[in-house]
CSV table of C-alpha atoms in Angstrom, one decimal:
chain,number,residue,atom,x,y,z
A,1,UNK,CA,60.1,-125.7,-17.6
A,2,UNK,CA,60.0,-123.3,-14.3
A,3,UNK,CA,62.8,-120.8,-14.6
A,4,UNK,CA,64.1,-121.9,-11.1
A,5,UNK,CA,64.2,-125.7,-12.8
A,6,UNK,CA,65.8,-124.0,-16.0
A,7,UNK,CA,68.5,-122.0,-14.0
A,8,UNK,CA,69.6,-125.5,-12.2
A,9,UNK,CA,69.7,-127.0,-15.6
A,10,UNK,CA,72.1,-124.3,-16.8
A,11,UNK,CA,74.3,-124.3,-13.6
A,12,UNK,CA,74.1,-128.3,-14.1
A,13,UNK,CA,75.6,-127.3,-17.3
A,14,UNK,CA,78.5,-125.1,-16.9
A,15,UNK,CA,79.4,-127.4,-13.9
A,16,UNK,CA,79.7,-129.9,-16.4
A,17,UNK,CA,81.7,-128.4,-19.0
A,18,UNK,CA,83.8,-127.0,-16.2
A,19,UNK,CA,84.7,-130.5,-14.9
A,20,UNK,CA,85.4,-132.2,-18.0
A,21,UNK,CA,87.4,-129.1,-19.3
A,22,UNK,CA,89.0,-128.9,-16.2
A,23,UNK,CA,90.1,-132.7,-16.2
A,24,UNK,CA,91.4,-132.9,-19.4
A,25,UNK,CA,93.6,-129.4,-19.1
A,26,UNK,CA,94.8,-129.8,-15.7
A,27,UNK,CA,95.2,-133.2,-15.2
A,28,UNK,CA,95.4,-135.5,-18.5
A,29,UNK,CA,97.5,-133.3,-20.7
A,30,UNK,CA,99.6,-132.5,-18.5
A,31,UNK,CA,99.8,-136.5,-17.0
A,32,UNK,CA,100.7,-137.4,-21.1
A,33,UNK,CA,103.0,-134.3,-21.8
A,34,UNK,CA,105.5,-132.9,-18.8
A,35,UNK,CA,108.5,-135.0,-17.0
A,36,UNK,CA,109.1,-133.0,-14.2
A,37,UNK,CA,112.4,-134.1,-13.5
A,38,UNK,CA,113.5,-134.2,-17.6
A,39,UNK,CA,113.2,-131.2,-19.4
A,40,UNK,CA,114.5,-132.5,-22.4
A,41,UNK,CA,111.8,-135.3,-22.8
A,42,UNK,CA,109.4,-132.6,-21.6
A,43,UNK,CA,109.8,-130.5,-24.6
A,44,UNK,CA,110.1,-133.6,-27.5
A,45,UNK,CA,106.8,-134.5,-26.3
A,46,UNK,CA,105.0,-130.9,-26.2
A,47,UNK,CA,106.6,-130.9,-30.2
A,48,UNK,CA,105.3,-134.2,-30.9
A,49,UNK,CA,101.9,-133.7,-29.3
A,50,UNK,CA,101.8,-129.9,-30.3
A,51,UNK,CA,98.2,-130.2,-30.8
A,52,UNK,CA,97.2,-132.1,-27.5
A,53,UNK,CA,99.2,-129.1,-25.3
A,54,UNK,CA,97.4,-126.2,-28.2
A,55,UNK,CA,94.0,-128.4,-27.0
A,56,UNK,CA,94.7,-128.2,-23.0
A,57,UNK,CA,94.8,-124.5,-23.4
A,58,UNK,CA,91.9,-124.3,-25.4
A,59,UNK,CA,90.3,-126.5,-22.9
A,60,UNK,CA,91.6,-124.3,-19.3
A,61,UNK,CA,90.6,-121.3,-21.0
A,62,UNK,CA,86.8,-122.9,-21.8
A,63,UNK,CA,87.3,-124.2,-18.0
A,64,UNK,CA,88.1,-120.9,-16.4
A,65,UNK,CA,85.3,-118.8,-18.5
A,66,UNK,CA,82.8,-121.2,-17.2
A,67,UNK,CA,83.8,-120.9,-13.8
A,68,UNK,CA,82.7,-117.2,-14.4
A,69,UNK,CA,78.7,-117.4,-14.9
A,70,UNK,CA,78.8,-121.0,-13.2
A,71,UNK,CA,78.6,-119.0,-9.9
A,72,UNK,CA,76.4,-115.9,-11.1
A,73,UNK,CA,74.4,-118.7,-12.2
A,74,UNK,CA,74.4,-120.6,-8.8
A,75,UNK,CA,73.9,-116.8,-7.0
A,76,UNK,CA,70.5,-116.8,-9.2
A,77,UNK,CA,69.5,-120.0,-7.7
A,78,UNK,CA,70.7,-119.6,-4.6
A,79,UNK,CA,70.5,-115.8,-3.2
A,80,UNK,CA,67.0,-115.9,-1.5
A,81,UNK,CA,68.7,-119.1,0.9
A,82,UNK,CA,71.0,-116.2,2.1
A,83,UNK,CA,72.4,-113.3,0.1
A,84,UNK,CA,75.6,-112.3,1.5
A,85,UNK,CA,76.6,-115.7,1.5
A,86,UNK,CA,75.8,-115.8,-2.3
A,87,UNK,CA,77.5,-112.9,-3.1
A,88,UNK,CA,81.0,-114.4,-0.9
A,89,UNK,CA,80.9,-117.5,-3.2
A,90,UNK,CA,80.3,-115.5,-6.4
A,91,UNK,CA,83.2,-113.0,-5.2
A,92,UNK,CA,85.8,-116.2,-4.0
A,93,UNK,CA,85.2,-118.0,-7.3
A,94,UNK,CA,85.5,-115.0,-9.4
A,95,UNK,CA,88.7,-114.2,-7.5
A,96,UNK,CA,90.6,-117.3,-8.9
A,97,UNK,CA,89.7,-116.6,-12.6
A,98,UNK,CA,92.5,-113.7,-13.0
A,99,UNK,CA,94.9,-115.8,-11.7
A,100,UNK,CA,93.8,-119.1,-13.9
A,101,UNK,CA,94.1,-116.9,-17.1
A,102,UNK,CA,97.5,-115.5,-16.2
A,103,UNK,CA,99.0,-118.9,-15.5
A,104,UNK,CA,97.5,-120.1,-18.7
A,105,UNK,CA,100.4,-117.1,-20.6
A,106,UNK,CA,102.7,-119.3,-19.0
A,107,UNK,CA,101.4,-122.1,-21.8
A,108,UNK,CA,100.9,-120.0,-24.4
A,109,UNK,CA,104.8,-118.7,-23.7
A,110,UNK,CA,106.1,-122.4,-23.6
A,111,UNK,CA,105.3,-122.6,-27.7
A,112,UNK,CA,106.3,-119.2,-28.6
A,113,UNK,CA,109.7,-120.4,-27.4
A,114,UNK,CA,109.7,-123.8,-29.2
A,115,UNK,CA,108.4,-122.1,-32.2
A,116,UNK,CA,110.5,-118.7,-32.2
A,117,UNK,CA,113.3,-118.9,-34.9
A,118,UNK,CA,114.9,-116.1,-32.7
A,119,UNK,CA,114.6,-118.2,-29.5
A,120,UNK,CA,116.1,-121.4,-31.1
A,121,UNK,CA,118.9,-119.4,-32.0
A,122,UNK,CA,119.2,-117.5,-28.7
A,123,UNK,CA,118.8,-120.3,-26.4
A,124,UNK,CA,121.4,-124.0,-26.7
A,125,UNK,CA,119.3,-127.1,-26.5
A,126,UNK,CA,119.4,-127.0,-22.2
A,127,UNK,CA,118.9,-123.5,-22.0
A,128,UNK,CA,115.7,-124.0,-24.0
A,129,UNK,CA,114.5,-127.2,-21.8
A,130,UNK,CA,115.3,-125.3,-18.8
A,131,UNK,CA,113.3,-122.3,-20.0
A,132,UNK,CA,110.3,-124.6,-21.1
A,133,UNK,CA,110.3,-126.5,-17.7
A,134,UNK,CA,110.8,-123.2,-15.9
A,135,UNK,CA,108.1,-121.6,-17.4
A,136,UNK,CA,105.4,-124.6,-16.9
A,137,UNK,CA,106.1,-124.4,-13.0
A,138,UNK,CA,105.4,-120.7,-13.3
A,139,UNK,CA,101.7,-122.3,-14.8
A,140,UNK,CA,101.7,-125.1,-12.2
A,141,UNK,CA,102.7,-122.4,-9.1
A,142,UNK,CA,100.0,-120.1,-10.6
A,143,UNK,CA,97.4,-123.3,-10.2
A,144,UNK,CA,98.4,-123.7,-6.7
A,145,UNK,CA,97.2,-120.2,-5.5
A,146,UNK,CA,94.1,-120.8,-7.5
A,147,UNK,CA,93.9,-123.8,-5.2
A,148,UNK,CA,93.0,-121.4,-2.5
A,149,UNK,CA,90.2,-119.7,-4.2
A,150,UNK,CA,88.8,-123.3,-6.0
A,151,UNK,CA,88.4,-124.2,-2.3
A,152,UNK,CA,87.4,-121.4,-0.5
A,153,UNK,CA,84.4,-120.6,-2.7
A,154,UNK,CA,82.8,-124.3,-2.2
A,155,UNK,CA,82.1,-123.5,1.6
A,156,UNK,CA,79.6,-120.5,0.9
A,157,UNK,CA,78.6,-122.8,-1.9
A,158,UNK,CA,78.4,-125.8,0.5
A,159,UNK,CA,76.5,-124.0,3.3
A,160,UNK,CA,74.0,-122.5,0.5
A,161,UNK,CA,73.0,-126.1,-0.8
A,162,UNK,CA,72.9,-127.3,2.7
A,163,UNK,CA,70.4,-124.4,4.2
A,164,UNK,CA,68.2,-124.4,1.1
A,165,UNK,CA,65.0,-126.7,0.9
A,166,UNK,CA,65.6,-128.0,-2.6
A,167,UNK,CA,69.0,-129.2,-2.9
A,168,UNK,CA,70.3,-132.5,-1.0
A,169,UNK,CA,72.2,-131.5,2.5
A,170,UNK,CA,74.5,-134.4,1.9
A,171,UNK,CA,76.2,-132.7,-0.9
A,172,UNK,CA,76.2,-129.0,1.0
A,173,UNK,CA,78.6,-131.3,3.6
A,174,UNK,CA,81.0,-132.7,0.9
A,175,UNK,CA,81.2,-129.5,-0.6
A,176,UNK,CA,82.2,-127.3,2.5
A,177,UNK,CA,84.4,-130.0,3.3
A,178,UNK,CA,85.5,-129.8,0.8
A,179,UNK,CA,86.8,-126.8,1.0
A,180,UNK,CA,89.3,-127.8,3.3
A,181,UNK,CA,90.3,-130.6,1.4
A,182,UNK,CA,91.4,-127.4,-1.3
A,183,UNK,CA,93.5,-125.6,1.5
A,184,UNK,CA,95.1,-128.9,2.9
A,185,UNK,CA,96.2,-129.8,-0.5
A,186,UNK,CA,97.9,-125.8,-1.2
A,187,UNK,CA,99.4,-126.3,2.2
A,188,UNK,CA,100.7,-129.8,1.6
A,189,UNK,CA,102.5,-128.8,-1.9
A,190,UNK,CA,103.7,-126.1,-0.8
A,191,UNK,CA,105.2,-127.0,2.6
A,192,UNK,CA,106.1,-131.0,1.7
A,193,UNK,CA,107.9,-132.1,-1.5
A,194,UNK,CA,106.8,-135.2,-1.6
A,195,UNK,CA,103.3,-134.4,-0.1
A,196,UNK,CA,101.9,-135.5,-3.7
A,197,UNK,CA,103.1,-139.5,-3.1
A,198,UNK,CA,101.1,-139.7,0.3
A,199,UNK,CA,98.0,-141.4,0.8
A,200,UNK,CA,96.7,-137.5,1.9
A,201,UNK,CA,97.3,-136.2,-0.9
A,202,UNK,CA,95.1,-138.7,-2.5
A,203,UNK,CA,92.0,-138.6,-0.1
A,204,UNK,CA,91.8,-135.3,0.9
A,205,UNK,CA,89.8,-134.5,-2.3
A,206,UNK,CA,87.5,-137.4,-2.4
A,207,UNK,CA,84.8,-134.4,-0.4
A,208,UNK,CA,85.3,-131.7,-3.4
A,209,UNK,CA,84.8,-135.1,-5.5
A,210,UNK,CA,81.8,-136.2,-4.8
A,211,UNK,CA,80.3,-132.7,-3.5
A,212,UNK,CA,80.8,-131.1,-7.1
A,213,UNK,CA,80.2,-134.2,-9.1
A,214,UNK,CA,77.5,-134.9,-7.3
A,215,UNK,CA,75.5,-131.4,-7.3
A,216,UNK,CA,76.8,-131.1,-10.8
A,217,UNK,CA,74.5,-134.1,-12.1
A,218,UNK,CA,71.9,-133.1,-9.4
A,219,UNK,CA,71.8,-130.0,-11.3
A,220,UNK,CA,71.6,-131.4,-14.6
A,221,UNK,CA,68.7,-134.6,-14.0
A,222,UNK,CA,66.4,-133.6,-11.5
A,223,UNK,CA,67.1,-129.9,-11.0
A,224,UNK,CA,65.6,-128.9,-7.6
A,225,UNK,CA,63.2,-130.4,-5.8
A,226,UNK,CA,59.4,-128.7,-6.3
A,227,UNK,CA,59.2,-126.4,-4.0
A,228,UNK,CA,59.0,-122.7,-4.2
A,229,UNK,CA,62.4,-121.0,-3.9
A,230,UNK,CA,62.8,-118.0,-2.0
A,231,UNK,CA,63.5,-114.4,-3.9
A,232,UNK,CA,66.7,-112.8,-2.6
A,233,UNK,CA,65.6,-109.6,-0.9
């Protein structure tokens, strides 16, 4: 295999592993787990389903490393298309990562306190389910920033993918709008309350969607298209 083809195959990858790591820590375990607006119920199912919130964890902190070489893998591919735009998408992804893995202590303090013999005692049964809830919007509010980075990074990525000869200019689109679609949905949850419910919320990330899904599996079954790919100078 030609190491250009076997660097798109190993972006393909960690895209991969990032989405589906990514989907299952930050949107189904939470979707099975937390009741926003009931603490209580909130932390009986975290202690019934122990294992499925120790497994999100697991899975953000596998989705977050990835998101480290998946863009020094991309700048690889991608630096001889245009290299200070390589190195801004491999510095505005890398940003988030700090800021992933500090919201993720949030988690890991959530089960020290359901599990601490000296918290149980400390803390009445409300004090403890407001502690628990309090601390999971300190993960969610630490997501949100991310948002900012996970969104910021896709336009350098998106312009890349569009400039370059090998890689389909429909997906640079959806990924630099996507992009905005990132931004629009930190503004919205942070400025509306209800911004979640509205039919916004829910098409402003169809872009980011299809861009990443779509160069994701790009990556992985065909690769780039033969033609010779430009050093970075």
């Amino acid at each position: 295999m030609e190491p250009t083809k076997k660097t798109a195959r190993i972006a393909g990858t960690f895209y991969l592993i990032l989405i589906l790591s990514g989907m299952f820590s930050l949107l189904y375990v939470p979707s099975e787990l937390i009741v926003w607006d009931d603490s209580g119920m909130t932390v009986e199912n975290i202690k019934a389903s122990e294992y499925l919130f120790r497994l999100g964890i697991i899975s953000g902190l596998v989705c977050f490393t990835c998101f480290i070489f998946l863009p020094l893998t991309l700048y690889k591919l991608l630096n001889g298309v245009n290299k200070s735009h390589a190195v801004l998408m491999v510095t505005l992804a890398l940003v988030s990562v700090p800021i992933s893995y500090i919201s993720i202590v949030y988690q890991i303090d959530v089960l020290t306190l359901i599990n601490d013999s000296e918290s149980l005692k400390a803390f009445d049964a409300n004090k403890l389910n407001a502690k628990v809830i309090l601390l999971l919007n300190s993960y969610d509010n630490g997501n949100l920033v991310a948002h900012i980075f996970w969104g910021l990074w896709l336009f350098p990525f998106g312009y890349l993918v569009y400039k370059s000869s090998f890689l389909p200019k429909f997906l640079g689109i959806m990924l630099m709008l996507g992009c905005f679609g990132y931004l629009i949905d930190f503004l919205g949850y942070f400025l509306c309350e209800s911004y979640g419910e509205t039919l916004v919320a829910t098409l402003v990330g169809l872009p980011a969607a299809i861009g990443e899904i779509g160069i994701c599996l790009w990556l992985l079954t065909i690769g780039i298209k033969a033609v010779k790919v430009p050093q970075g100078k």
